Short mmCIF file of C-alpha atoms and ligand atoms in Angstrom, two decimals:
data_model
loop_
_atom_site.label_atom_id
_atom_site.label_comp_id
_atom_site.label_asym_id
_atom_site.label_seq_id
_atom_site.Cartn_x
_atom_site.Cartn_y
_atom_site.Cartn_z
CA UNK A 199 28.35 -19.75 -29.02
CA UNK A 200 29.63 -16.17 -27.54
CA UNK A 201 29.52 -13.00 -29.85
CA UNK A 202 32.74 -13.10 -32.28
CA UNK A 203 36.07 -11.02 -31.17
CA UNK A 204 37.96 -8.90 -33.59
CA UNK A 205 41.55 -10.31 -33.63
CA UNK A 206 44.52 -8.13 -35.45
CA UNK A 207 47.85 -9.53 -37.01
CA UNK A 208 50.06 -7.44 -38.21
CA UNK A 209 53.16 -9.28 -40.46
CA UNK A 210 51.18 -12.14 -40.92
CA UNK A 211 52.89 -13.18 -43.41
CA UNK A 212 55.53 -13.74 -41.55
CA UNK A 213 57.52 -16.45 -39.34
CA UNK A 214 56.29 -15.52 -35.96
CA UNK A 215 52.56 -15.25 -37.34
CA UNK A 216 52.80 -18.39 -39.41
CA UNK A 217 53.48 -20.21 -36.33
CA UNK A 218 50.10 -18.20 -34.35
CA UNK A 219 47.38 -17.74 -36.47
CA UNK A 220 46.19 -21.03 -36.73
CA UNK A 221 46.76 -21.75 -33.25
CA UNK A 222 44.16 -19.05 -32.80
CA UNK A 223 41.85 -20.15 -34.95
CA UNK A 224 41.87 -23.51 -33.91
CA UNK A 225 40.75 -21.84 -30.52
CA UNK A 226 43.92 -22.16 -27.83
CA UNK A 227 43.39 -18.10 -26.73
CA UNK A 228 39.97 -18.35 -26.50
CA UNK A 229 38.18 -21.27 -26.46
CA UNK A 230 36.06 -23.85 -28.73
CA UNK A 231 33.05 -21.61 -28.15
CA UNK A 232 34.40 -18.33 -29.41
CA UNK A 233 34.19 -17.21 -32.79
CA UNK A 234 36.69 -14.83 -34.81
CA UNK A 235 36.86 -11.62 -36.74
CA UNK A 236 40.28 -12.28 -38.26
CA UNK A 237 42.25 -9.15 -39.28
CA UNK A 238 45.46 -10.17 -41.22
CA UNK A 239 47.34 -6.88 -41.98
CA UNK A 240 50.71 -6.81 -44.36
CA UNK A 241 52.46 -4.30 -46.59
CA UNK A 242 51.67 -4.06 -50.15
CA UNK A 243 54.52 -6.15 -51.55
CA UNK A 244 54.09 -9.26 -48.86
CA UNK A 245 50.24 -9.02 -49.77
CA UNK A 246 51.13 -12.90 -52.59
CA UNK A 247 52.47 -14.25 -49.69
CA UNK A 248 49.74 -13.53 -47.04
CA UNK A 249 47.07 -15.22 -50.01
CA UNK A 250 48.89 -18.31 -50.04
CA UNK A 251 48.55 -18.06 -45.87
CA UNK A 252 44.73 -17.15 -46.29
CA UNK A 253 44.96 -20.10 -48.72
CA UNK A 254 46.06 -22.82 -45.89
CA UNK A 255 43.56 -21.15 -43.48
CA UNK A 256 41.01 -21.88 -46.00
CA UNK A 257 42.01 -25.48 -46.06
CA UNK A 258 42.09 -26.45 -42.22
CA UNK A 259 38.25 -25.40 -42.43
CA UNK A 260 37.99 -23.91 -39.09
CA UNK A 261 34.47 -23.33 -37.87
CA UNK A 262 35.47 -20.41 -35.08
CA UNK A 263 36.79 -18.47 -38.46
CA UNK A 264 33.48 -16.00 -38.61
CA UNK A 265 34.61 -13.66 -40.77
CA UNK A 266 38.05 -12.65 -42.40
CA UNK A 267 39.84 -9.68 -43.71
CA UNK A 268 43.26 -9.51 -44.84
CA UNK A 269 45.14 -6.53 -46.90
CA UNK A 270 46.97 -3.27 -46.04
CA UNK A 271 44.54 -1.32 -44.95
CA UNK A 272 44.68 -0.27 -40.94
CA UNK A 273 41.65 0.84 -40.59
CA UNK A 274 40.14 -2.59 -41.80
CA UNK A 275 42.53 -4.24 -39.71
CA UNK A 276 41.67 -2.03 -36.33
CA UNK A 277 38.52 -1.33 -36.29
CA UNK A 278 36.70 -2.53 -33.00
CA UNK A 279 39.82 -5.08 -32.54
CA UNK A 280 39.34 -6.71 -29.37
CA UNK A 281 43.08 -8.28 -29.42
CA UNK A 282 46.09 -6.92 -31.33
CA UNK A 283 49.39 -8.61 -32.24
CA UNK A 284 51.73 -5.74 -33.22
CA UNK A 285 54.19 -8.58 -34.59
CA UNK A 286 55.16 -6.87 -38.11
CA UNK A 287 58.44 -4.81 -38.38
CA UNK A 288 61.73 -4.09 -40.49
CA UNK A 289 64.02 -6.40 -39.85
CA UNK A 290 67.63 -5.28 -39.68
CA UNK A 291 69.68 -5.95 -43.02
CA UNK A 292 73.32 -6.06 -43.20
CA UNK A 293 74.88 -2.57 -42.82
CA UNK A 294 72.06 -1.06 -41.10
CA UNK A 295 72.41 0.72 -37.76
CA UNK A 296 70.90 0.14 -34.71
CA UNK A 297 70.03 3.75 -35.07
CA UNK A 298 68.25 3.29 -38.26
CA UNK A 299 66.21 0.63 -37.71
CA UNK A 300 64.81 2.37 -34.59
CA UNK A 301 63.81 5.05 -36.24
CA UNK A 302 62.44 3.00 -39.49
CA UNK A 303 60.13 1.34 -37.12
CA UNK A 304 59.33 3.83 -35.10
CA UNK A 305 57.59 5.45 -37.72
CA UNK A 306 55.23 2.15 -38.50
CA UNK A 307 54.50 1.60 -34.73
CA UNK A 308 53.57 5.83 -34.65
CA UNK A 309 51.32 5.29 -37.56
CA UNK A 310 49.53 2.39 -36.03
CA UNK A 311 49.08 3.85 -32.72
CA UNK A 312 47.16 6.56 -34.33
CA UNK A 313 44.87 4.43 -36.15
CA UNK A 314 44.68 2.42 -33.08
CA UNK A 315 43.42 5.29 -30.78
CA UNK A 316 41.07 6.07 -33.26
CA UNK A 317 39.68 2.77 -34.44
CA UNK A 318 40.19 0.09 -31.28
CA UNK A 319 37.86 -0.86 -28.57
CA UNK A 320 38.85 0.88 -25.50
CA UNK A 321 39.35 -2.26 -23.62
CA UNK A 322 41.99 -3.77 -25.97
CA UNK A 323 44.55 -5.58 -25.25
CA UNK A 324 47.44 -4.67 -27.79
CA UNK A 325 50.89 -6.87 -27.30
CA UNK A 326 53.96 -5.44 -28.92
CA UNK A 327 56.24 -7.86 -30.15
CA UNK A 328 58.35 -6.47 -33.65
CA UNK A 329 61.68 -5.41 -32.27
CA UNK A 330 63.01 -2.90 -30.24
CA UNK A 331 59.90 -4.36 -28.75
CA UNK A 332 59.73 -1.88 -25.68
CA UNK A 333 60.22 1.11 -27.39
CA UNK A 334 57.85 0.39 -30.27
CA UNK A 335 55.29 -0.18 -27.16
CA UNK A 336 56.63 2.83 -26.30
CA UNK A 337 55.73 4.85 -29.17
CA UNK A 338 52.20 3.06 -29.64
CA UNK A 339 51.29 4.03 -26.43
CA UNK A 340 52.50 7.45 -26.92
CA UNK A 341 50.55 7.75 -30.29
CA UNK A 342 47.34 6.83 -28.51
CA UNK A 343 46.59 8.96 -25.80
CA UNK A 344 43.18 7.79 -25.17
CA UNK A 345 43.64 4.54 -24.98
CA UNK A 346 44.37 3.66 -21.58
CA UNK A 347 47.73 2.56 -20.28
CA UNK A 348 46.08 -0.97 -19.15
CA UNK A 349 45.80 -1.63 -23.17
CA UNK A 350 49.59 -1.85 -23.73
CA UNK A 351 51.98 -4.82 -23.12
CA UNK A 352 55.59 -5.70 -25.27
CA UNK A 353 56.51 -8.76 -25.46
CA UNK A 354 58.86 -10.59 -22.68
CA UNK A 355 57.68 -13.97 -22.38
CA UNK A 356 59.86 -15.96 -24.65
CA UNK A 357 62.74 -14.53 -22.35
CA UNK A 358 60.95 -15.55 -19.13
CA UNK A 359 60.24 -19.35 -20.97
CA UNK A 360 63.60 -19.61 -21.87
CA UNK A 361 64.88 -18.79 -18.17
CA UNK A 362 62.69 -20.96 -16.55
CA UNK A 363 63.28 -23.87 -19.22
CA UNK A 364 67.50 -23.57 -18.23
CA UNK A 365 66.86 -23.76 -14.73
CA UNK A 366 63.91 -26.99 -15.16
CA UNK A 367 67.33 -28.46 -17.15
CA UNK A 368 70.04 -27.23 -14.36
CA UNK A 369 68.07 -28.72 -11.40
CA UNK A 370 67.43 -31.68 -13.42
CA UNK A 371 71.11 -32.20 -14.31
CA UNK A 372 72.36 -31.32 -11.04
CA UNK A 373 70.25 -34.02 -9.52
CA UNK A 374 71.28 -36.32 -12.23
CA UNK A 375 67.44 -37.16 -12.57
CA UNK A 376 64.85 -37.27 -15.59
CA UNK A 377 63.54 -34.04 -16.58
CA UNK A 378 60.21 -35.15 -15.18
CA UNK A 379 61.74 -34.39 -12.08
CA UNK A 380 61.36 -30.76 -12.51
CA UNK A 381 59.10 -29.67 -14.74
CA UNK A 382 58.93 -25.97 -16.01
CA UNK A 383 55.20 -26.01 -14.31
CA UNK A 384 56.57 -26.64 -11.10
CA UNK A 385 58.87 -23.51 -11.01
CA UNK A 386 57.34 -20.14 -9.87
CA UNK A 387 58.28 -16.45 -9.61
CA UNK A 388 61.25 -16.40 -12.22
CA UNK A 389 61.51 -12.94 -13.09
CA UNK A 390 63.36 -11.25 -15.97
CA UNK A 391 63.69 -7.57 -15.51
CA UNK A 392 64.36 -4.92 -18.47
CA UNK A 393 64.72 -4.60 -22.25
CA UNK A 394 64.42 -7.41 -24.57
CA UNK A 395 67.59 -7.26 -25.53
CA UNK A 396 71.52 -8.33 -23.84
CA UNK A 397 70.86 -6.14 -21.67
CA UNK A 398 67.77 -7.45 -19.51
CA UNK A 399 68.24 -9.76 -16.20
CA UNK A 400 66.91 -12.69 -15.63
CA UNK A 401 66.65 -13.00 -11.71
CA UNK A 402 66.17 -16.23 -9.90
CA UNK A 403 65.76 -14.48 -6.24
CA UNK A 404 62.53 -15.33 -5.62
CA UNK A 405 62.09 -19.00 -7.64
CA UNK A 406 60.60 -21.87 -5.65
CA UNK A 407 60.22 -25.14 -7.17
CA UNK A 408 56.82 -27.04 -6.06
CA UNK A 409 56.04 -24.06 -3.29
CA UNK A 410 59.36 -24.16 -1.73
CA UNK A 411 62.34 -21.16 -2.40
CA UNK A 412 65.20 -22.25 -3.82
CA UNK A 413 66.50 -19.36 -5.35
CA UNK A 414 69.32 -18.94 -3.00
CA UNK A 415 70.65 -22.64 -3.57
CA UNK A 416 72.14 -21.40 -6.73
CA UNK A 417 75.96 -20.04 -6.91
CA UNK A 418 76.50 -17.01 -7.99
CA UNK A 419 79.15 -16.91 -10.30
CA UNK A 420 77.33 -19.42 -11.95
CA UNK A 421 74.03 -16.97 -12.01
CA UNK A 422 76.25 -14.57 -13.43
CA UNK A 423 78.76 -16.16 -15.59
CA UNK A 424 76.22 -18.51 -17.36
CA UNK A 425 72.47 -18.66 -16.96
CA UNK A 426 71.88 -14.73 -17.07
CA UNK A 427 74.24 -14.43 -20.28
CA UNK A 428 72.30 -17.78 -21.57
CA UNK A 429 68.99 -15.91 -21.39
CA UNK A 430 69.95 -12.74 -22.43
CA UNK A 431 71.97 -14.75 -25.78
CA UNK A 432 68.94 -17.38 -26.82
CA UNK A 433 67.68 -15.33 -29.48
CA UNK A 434 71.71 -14.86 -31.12
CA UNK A 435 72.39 -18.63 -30.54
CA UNK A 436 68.78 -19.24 -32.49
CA UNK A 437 69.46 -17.38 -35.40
CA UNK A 438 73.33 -18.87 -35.21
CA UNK A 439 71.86 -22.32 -35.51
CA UNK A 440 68.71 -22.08 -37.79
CA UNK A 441 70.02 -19.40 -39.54
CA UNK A 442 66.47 -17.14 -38.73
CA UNK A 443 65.25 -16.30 -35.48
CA UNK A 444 63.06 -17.45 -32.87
CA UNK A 445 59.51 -18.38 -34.83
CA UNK A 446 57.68 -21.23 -33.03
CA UNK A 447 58.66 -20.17 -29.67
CA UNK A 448 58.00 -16.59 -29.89
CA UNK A 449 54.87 -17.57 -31.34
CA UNK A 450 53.94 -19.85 -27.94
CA UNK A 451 54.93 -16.77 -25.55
CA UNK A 452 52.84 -14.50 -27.18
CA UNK A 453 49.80 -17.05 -27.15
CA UNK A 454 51.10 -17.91 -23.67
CA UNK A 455 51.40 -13.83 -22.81
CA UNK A 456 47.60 -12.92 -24.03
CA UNK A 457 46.18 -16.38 -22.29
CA UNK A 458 47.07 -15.58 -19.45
CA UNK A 459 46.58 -11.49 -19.53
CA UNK A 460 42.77 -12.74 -21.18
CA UNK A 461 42.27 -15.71 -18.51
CA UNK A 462 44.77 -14.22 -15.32
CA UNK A 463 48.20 -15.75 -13.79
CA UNK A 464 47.69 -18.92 -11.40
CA UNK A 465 48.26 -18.74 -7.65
CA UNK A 466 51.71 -18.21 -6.05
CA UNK A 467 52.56 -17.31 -9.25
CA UNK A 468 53.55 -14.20 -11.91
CA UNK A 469 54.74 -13.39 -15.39
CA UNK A 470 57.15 -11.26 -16.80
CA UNK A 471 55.68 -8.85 -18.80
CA UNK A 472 56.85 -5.45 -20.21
CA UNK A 473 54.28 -2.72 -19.28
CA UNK A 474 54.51 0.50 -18.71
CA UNK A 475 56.43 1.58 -15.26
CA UNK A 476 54.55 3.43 -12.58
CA UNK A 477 57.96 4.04 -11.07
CA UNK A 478 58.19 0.94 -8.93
CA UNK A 479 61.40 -0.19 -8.15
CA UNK A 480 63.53 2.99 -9.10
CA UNK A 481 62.55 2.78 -13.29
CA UNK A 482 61.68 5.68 -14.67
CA UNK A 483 57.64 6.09 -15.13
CA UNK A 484 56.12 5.98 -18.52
CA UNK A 485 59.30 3.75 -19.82
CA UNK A 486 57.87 -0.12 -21.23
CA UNK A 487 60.25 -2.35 -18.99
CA UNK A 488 59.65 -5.96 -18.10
CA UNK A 489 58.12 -6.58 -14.80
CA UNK A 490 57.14 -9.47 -12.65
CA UNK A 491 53.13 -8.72 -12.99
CA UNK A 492 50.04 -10.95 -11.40
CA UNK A 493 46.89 -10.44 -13.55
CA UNK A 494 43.27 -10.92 -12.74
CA UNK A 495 40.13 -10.24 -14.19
CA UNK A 496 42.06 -8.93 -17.44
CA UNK A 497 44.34 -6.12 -15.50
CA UNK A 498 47.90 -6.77 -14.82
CA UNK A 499 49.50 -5.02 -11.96
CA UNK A 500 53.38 -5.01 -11.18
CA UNK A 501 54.22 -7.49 -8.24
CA UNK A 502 54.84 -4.52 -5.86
CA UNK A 503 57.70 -4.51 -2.98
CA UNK A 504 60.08 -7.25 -3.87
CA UNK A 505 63.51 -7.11 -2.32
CA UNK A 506 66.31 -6.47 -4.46
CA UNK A 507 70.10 -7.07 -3.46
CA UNK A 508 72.79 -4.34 -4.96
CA UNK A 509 73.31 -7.08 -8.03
CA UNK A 510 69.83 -7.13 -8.78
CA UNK A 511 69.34 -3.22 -8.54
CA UNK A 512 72.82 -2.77 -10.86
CA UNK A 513 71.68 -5.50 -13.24
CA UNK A 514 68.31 -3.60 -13.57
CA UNK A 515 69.38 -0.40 -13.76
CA UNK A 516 71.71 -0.85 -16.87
CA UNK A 517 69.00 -2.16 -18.76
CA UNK A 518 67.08 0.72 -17.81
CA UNK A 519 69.64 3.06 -18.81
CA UNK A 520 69.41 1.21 -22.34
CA UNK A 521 65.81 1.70 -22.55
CA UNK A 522 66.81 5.52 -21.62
CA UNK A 523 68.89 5.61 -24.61
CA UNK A 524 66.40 4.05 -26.92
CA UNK A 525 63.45 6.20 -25.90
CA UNK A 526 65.85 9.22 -26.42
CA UNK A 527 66.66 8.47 -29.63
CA UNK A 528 63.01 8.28 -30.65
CA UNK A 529 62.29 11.33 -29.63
CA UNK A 530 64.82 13.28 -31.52
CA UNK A 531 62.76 12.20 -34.82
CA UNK A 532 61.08 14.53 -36.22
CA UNK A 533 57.59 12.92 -36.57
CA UNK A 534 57.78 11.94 -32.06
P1 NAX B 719 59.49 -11.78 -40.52
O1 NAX B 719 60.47 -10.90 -41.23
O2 NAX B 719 59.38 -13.21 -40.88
O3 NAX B 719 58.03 -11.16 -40.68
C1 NAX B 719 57.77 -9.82 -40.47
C2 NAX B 719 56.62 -9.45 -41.37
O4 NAX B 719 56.20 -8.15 -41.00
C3 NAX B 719 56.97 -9.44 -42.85
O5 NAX B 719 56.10 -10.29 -43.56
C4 NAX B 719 56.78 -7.99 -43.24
O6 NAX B 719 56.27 -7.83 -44.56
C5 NAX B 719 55.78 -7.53 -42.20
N1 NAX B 719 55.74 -6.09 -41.97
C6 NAX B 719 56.77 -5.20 -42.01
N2 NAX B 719 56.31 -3.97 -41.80
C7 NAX B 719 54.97 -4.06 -41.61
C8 NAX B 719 53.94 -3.12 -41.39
N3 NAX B 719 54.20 -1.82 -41.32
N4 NAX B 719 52.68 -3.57 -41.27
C9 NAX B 719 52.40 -4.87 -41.36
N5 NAX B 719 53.33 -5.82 -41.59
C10 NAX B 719 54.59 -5.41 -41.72
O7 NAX B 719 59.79 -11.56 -38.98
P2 NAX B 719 59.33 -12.47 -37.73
O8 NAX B 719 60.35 -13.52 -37.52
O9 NAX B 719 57.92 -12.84 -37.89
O10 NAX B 719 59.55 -11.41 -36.53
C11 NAX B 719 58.73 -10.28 -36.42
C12 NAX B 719 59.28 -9.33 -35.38
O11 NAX B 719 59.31 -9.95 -34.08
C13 NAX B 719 60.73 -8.89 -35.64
O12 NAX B 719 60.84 -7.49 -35.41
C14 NAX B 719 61.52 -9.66 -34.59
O13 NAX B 719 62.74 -9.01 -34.27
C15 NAX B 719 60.54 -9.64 -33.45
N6 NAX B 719 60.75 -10.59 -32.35
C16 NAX B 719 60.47 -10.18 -31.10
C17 NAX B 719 60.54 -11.04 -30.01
C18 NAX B 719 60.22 -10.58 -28.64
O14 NAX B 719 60.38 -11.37 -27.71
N7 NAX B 719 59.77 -9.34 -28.43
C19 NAX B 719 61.00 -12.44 -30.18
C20 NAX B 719 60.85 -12.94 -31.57
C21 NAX B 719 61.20 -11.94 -32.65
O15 NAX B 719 62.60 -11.89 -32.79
#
């Protein structure tokens, strides 16, 4: 057995963390070996809900479970934390403004940055995921200045899961075969670009399927007219048809996201991740935008030099401007 981790939840009573903690605990990030410090950290009036989910932890008996904490209390919930899951936010209510609910959560993601850069290792890795996802990564980051930039990630990889799983289904439809016949495993390089939000791209320029490219044997106005909008309106059509959003997904791309920052990407291969820009490919440094990133030994690094055609660059650059907009608006509050 390895020394325990200290792993930190934030809305765990919630959806998205309902579906991930006790894939967790059960050992899929980490291994059978590796035992957990679980920090489960809610606001005061979700703290009946969170014991009934301490309850059900209780009952599945898990032997990696070292040691528990669960309340309202950041410093608790930070201290030492190894891996952080920034999932807990606001949601938007009817009548709210876009406007309003940036700036509600702004002020939780401020308030845990702070405590962050005071109370977490140094080596964390923290993955943003309550929503405007980038710009609450934004503000963390910017409320713990020494914390390194390498600790930060938002959360894009239920966008790049959901691109990849409509082109697995377009090649397999095209070809009138089973699905078997392209599996999502088999596809490599998708990229989506941007925001988490309409606005990001979801680019297919570089996709091979078992080694070979086939990213140009796609038509365009079919690119443009369907899959990109498809990506960019999963999350709407979710909530549309369940009537709440994405949960048990968004819960396997952030397990998916933090496997594969912990363990590293596989050969021939990257994910999308947002992390901060260093200014590659004309996005303005110090913004959280979703790149194509290869990680090993725990760092990511952006996939540098790609070639982008004038649709890609346009495509990218709107979302940017969006990001622009969001990050502006931040900073006129009062507390930035
Ligand atoms: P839920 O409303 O089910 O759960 C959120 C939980 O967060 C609630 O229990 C609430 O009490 C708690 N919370 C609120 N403020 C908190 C604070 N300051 N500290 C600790 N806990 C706090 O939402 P859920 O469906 O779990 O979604 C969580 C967030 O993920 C939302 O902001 C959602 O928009 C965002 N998403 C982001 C995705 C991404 O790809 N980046 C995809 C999935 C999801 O939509």
């Amino acid at each position: 057995m390895h020394q325990p981790v200290n792993i930190a939840i934030t809305g765990a009573a919630g959806q998205i963390a309902y579906s991930l903690i006790f894939r967790i605990v059960s050992g899929e990030l980490l291994g059978k070996e590796q035992p957990i410090h679980l920090r489960l950290l809610e606001i005061p009036a979700a703290q009946a809900a969170l014991e009934g989910v301490v309850m059900e932890l209780d009952d599945c008996a898990y032997p990696l479970l070292a040691q528990l904490y669960y309340g309202d209390d950041m410093r608790r919930a930070f201290d030492q934390v190894d891996y952080v899951f920034l999932i807990g936010a606001t949601p938007r209510k009817a009548g709210m403004e876009r406007s309003e609910l940036l700036s509600i959560n702004a002020q939780v993601f401020h308030s845990q940055g702070k405590i962050l850069n005071q109370y977490a290792h140094p080596q964390a890795k923290i993955i943003v995921v309550g929503n405007p996802a980038n710009t609450n990564a934004y503000i963390t980051r910017r409320a713990a200045p020494d914390l390194p930039d390498s600790c930060f990630s938002s959360l894009m990889r239920l966008d790049h899961n959901r691109a990849l799983s409509i082109i697995a289904n377009k090649i397999s439809s095209v070809q009138n075969k089973a699905k078997a016949e392209c599996q999502t495993n088999q596809l490599k390089q998708m990229v989506v670009w941007g925001n988490h939000s309409s606005s990001q791209y979801a680019d297919i320029s570089y996709l091979t399927c078992k080694d070979i490219p086939i990213g140009a044997s796609f038509d365009l106005d079919w690119l443009d007219q369907s899959f990109v909008p498809a990506v960019q309106q999963r999350g709407a059509q979710i909530i549309q048809q369940r009537g709440h959003s994405s949960a048990a997904s968004a819960a396997n791309a952030i397990l998916s996201q933090m496997y594969d920052w912990k363990h590293g990407t596989k050969a021939n291969d990257w994910v999308s991740m947002g992390v901060i820009s260093d200014g590659s490919y004309d996005i303005e440094a110090g913004l959280f935008y979703s790149f194509p990133v290869t990680i090993e030994k725990g760092q990511y690094h952006i996939v540098p030099d790609l070639p982008l055609s004038t649709r890609s660059h346009n495509h990218m650059q709107a979302s940017l401007r969006e990001l622009q907009k969001e990050r502006d608006a931040v900073l006129k509050l009062k507390w930035a």
